[in-house]
């Protein structure tokens, strides 16, 4: 059973702080990892993806991957109230072709307090 | 940018009736579409993978006779929930993928909220 685990939260941070979201996965065959943001009642939006061990930065977001520990994280710098949402971690055994599948975690609810 | 629509955005039906949900890629051709279901405070669960012109591939535990998927064209996939029951009440989301697309699924429909009374 392929599983992606996330702390459901809620994670509460003050505006301007760094929010740290964590995710672990069970399938060692997973190669690609994705972070999505989902506002209540809406569908997910892709924030970023990471394939290689280490850090990947995109604006205020940094994804970190450690395949040996089967651990993925997302850091959000200078958190804003508009970042308040549920963050979903997803994993896939590959990222090419048309039929690769994503396994999603349950998500972590982030609240950024003004 | 690529847009995916879903219709209806919400539907309420009586137990035992069938409901059809449409997923359309508005400005691109999607060879593959995916149907997900999300219960409150739960993750997105993949139900099936839909390829244009062929039978859908269902995930383990998803009843293919209950959740009928038709991908008749490169821009339209439909999910029909047959003989719906209250336990089928959920948020149904489709995603569409461009041929050869990498980097994760970016094109999700806005979702359909199904409530079965």
mmCIF file of N, CA, C and O in Angstrom, chain A residues 34 36 38 41-44 46 49 51 88 95-102 104-106, chain B residues 32 34 36 38 42-44 46 51 59 91 97 100-106 108-110:
data_model
loop_
_atom_site.group_PDB
_atom_site.id
_atom_site.type_symbol
_atom_site.label_atom_id
_atom_site.label_comp_id
_atom_site.label_asym_id
_atom_site.label_seq_id
_atom_site.Cartn_x
_atom_site.Cartn_y
_atom_site.Cartn_z
ATOM 1 N N UNK A 34 5.300 16.325 -5.256
ATOM 2 C CA UNK A 34 4.584 17.539 -5.624
ATOM 3 C C UNK A 34 3.918 18.148 -4.394
ATOM 4 O O UNK A 34 3.445 17.425 -3.516
ATOM 5 N N UNK A 36 0.826 20.763 -3.457
ATOM 6 C CA UNK A 36 -0.360 21.460 -3.939
ATOM 7 C C UNK A 36 -0.962 22.284 -2.806
ATOM 8 O O UNK A 36 -0.863 21.920 -1.633
ATOM 9 N N UNK A 38 -4.653 23.819 -1.562
ATOM 10 C CA UNK A 38 -6.083 23.659 -1.794
ATOM 11 C C UNK A 38 -6.849 24.536 -0.815
ATOM 12 O O UNK A 38 -6.791 24.338 0.405
ATOM 13 N N UNK A 41 -13.144 24.032 -0.411
ATOM 14 C CA UNK A 41 -14.165 23.950 -1.440
ATOM 15 C C UNK A 41 -13.657 24.108 -2.860
ATOM 16 O O UNK A 41 -14.447 24.142 -3.806
ATOM 17 N N UNK A 42 -12.343 24.195 -3.011
ATOM 18 C CA UNK A 42 -11.751 24.369 -4.339
ATOM 19 C C UNK A 42 -10.887 23.179 -4.701
ATOM 20 O O UNK A 42 -10.566 22.336 -3.870
ATOM 21 N N UNK A 43 -10.500 23.115 -5.957
ATOM 22 C CA UNK A 43 -9.616 22.038 -6.386
ATOM 23 C C UNK A 43 -8.166 22.445 -6.134
ATOM 24 O O UNK A 43 -7.865 23.618 -5.901
ATOM 25 N N UNK A 44 -7.241 21.496 -6.158
ATOM 26 C CA UNK A 44 -5.844 21.805 -5.833
ATOM 27 C C UNK A 44 -5.143 22.632 -6.916
ATOM 28 O O UNK A 44 -5.491 22.556 -8.095
ATOM 29 N N UNK A 46 -1.153 23.372 -8.233
ATOM 30 C CA UNK A 46 0.224 22.928 -8.116
ATOM 31 C C UNK A 46 1.113 24.103 -7.720
ATOM 32 O O UNK A 46 1.108 25.146 -8.361
ATOM 33 N N UNK A 49 7.214 21.125 -7.781
ATOM 34 C CA UNK A 49 7.558 19.717 -7.775
ATOM 35 C C UNK A 49 9.063 19.575 -7.588
ATOM 36 O O UNK A 49 9.827 20.515 -7.851
ATOM 37 N N UNK A 51 12.307 16.475 -7.902
ATOM 38 C CA UNK A 51 12.697 15.118 -8.271
ATOM 39 C C UNK A 51 14.001 14.692 -7.603
ATOM 40 O O UNK A 51 14.225 13.513 -7.351
ATOM 41 N N UNK A 88 -1.275 19.915 0.219
ATOM 42 C CA UNK A 88 -1.253 18.491 -0.091
ATOM 43 C C UNK A 88 0.089 18.098 -0.665
ATOM 44 O O UNK A 88 0.605 18.754 -1.568
ATOM 45 N N UNK A 95 7.410 10.625 -13.633
ATOM 46 C CA UNK A 95 6.772 11.897 -13.986
ATOM 47 C C UNK A 95 6.628 12.063 -15.480
ATOM 48 O O UNK A 95 6.200 13.099 -15.945
ATOM 49 N N UNK A 96 6.987 11.032 -16.207
ATOM 50 C CA UNK A 96 6.880 11.146 -17.647
ATOM 51 C C UNK A 96 5.727 10.327 -18.177
ATOM 52 O O UNK A 96 5.087 9.571 -17.451
ATOM 53 N N UNK A 97 5.458 10.483 -19.473
ATOM 54 C CA UNK A 97 4.360 9.756 -20.081
ATOM 55 C C UNK A 97 3.030 10.372 -19.720
ATOM 56 O O UNK A 97 2.958 11.440 -19.143
ATOM 57 N N UNK A 98 1.988 9.693 -20.034
ATOM 58 C CA UNK A 98 0.659 10.247 -19.831
ATOM 59 C C UNK A 98 -0.092 9.626 -18.663
ATOM 60 O O UNK A 98 -1.043 10.208 -18.167
ATOM 61 N N UNK A 99 0.317 8.450 -18.227
ATOM 62 C CA UNK A 99 -0.507 7.723 -17.269
ATOM 63 C C UNK A 99 0.086 7.606 -15.875
ATOM 64 O O UNK A 99 -0.387 6.814 -15.081
ATOM 65 N N UNK A 100 1.145 8.370 -15.565
ATOM 66 C CA UNK A 100 1.680 8.235 -14.213
ATOM 67 C C UNK A 100 0.647 8.739 -13.222
ATOM 68 O O UNK A 100 -0.089 9.682 -13.469
ATOM 69 N N UNK A 101 0.602 8.076 -12.061
ATOM 70 C CA UNK A 101 -0.432 8.376 -11.076
ATOM 71 C C UNK A 101 0.157 9.082 -9.877
ATOM 72 O O UNK A 101 1.292 8.841 -9.490
ATOM 73 N N UNK A 102 -0.648 9.918 -9.288
ATOM 74 C CA UNK A 102 -0.258 10.619 -8.074
ATOM 75 C C UNK A 102 -0.958 10.004 -6.866
ATOM 76 O O UNK A 102 -2.149 9.708 -6.921
ATOM 77 N N UNK A 104 -1.823 11.076 -3.091
ATOM 78 C CA UNK A 104 -1.892 12.283 -2.278
ATOM 79 C C UNK A 104 -1.933 11.951 -0.791
ATOM 80 O O UNK A 104 -2.520 10.945 -0.370
ATOM 81 N N UNK A 105 -1.333 12.826 0.012
ATOM 82 C CA UNK A 105 -1.547 12.785 1.454
ATOM 83 C C UNK A 105 -2.848 13.497 1.795
ATOM 84 O O UNK A 105 -3.484 14.099 0.929
ATOM 85 N N UNK A 106 -3.227 13.446 3.068
ATOM 86 C CA UNK A 106 -4.478 14.060 3.497
ATOM 87 C C UNK A 106 -4.382 15.577 3.611
ATOM 88 O O UNK A 106 -5.392 16.269 3.681
ATOM 89 N N UNK B 32 -5.348 12.164 -21.706
ATOM 90 C CA UNK B 32 -5.593 11.459 -20.448
ATOM 91 C C UNK B 32 -6.293 12.373 -19.460
ATOM 92 O O UNK B 32 -5.887 13.523 -19.294
ATOM 93 N N UNK B 34 -8.134 12.248 -15.429
ATOM 94 C CA UNK B 34 -8.188 11.492 -14.184
ATOM 95 C C UNK B 34 -9.398 11.947 -13.369
ATOM 96 O O UNK B 34 -9.725 13.133 -13.341
ATOM 97 N N UNK B 36 -10.928 11.989 -9.523
ATOM 98 C CA UNK B 36 -10.630 11.850 -8.112
ATOM 99 C C UNK B 36 -11.904 12.060 -7.305
ATOM 100 O O UNK B 36 -12.842 12.740 -7.724
ATOM 101 N N UNK B 38 -12.904 13.174 -3.199
ATOM 102 C CA UNK B 38 -12.349 13.685 -1.949
ATOM 103 C C UNK B 38 -13.456 13.828 -0.920
ATOM 104 O O UNK B 38 -14.371 14.636 -1.103
ATOM 105 N N UNK B 42 -10.153 14.596 3.896
ATOM 106 C CA UNK B 42 -9.417 13.439 3.398
ATOM 107 C C UNK B 42 -8.617 13.828 2.149
ATOM 108 O O UNK B 42 -8.787 14.914 1.603
ATOM 109 N N UNK B 43 -7.758 12.926 1.742
ATOM 110 C CA UNK B 43 -6.945 13.209 0.568
ATOM 111 C C UNK B 43 -7.744 12.976 -0.706
ATOM 112 O O UNK B 43 -8.825 12.384 -0.676
ATOM 113 N N UNK B 44 -7.186 13.447 -1.795
ATOM 114 C CA UNK B 44 -7.754 13.122 -3.093
ATOM 115 C C UNK B 44 -7.457 11.650 -3.366
ATOM 116 O O UNK B 44 -6.307 11.224 -3.313
ATOM 117 N N UNK B 46 -7.593 8.760 -6.162
ATOM 118 C CA UNK B 46 -7.761 8.515 -7.581
ATOM 119 C C UNK B 46 -8.780 7.401 -7.772
ATOM 120 O O UNK B 46 -8.662 6.329 -7.177
ATOM 121 N N UNK B 51 -8.558 7.371 -20.760
ATOM 122 C CA UNK B 51 -7.857 7.685 -22.004
ATOM 123 C C UNK B 51 -8.845 7.746 -23.153
ATOM 124 O O UNK B 51 -9.718 6.881 -23.264
ATOM 125 N N UNK B 59 -9.108 2.194 -10.266
ATOM 126 C CA UNK B 59 -8.260 1.854 -9.126
ATOM 127 C C UNK B 59 -8.933 0.738 -8.320
ATOM 128 O O UNK B 59 -10.159 0.541 -8.363
ATOM 129 N N UNK B 91 -16.816 15.198 -3.028
ATOM 130 C CA UNK B 91 -16.326 16.208 -3.955
ATOM 131 C C UNK B 91 -15.580 15.460 -5.064
ATOM 132 O O UNK B 91 -14.585 14.772 -4.789
ATOM 133 N N UNK B 97 -4.530 15.986 -18.644
ATOM 134 C CA UNK B 97 -3.091 16.012 -18.862
ATOM 135 C C UNK B 97 -2.798 16.122 -20.343
ATOM 136 O O UNK B 97 -3.388 15.424 -21.170
ATOM 137 N N UNK B 100 2.503 13.859 -23.027
ATOM 138 C CA UNK B 100 3.893 14.072 -22.660
ATOM 139 C C UNK B 100 4.122 15.058 -21.531
ATOM 140 O O UNK B 100 5.263 15.419 -21.231
ATOM 141 N N UNK B 101 3.068 15.483 -20.888
ATOM 142 C CA UNK B 101 3.202 16.473 -19.816
ATOM 143 C C UNK B 101 4.010 15.908 -18.656
ATOM 144 O O UNK B 101 3.795 14.786 -18.219
ATOM 145 N N UNK B 102 4.924 16.711 -18.145
ATOM 146 C CA UNK B 102 5.688 16.324 -16.972
ATOM 147 C C UNK B 102 5.507 17.392 -15.900
ATOM 148 O O UNK B 102 4.901 18.424 -16.135
ATOM 149 N N UNK B 103 6.027 17.112 -14.743
ATOM 150 C CA UNK B 103 5.999 18.125 -13.689
ATOM 151 C C UNK B 103 4.716 18.180 -12.910
ATOM 152 O O UNK B 103 4.415 19.200 -12.304
ATOM 153 N N UNK B 104 3.968 17.094 -12.888
ATOM 154 C CA UNK B 104 2.776 17.073 -12.041
ATOM 155 C C UNK B 104 1.534 17.536 -12.753
ATOM 156 O O UNK B 104 1.591 18.139 -13.828
ATOM 157 N N UNK B 105 0.410 17.269 -12.152
ATOM 158 C CA UNK B 105 -0.864 17.670 -12.718
ATOM 159 C C UNK B 105 -1.170 19.114 -12.359
ATOM 160 O O UNK B 105 -1.218 19.480 -11.189
ATOM 161 N N UNK B 106 -1.356 19.909 -13.391
ATOM 162 C CA UNK B 106 -1.604 21.331 -13.180
ATOM 163 C C UNK B 106 -3.040 21.719 -13.505
ATOM 164 O O UNK B 106 -3.525 22.750 -13.065
ATOM 165 N N UNK B 108 -6.602 21.063 -13.141
ATOM 166 C CA UNK B 108 -7.722 20.452 -12.445
ATOM 167 C C UNK B 108 -8.997 21.206 -12.766
ATOM 168 O O UNK B 108 -8.993 22.432 -12.939
ATOM 169 N N UNK B 109 -10.088 20.454 -12.827
ATOM 170 C CA UNK B 109 -11.376 21.111 -12.901
ATOM 171 C C UNK B 109 -11.716 21.693 -11.542
ATOM 172 O O UNK B 109 -11.069 21.372 -10.533
ATOM 173 N N UNK B 110 -12.728 22.548 -11.484
ATOM 174 C CA UNK B 110 -13.096 23.192 -10.218
ATOM 175 C C UNK B 110 -13.808 22.261 -9.246
ATOM 176 O O UNK B 110 -14.020 22.626 -8.098
#
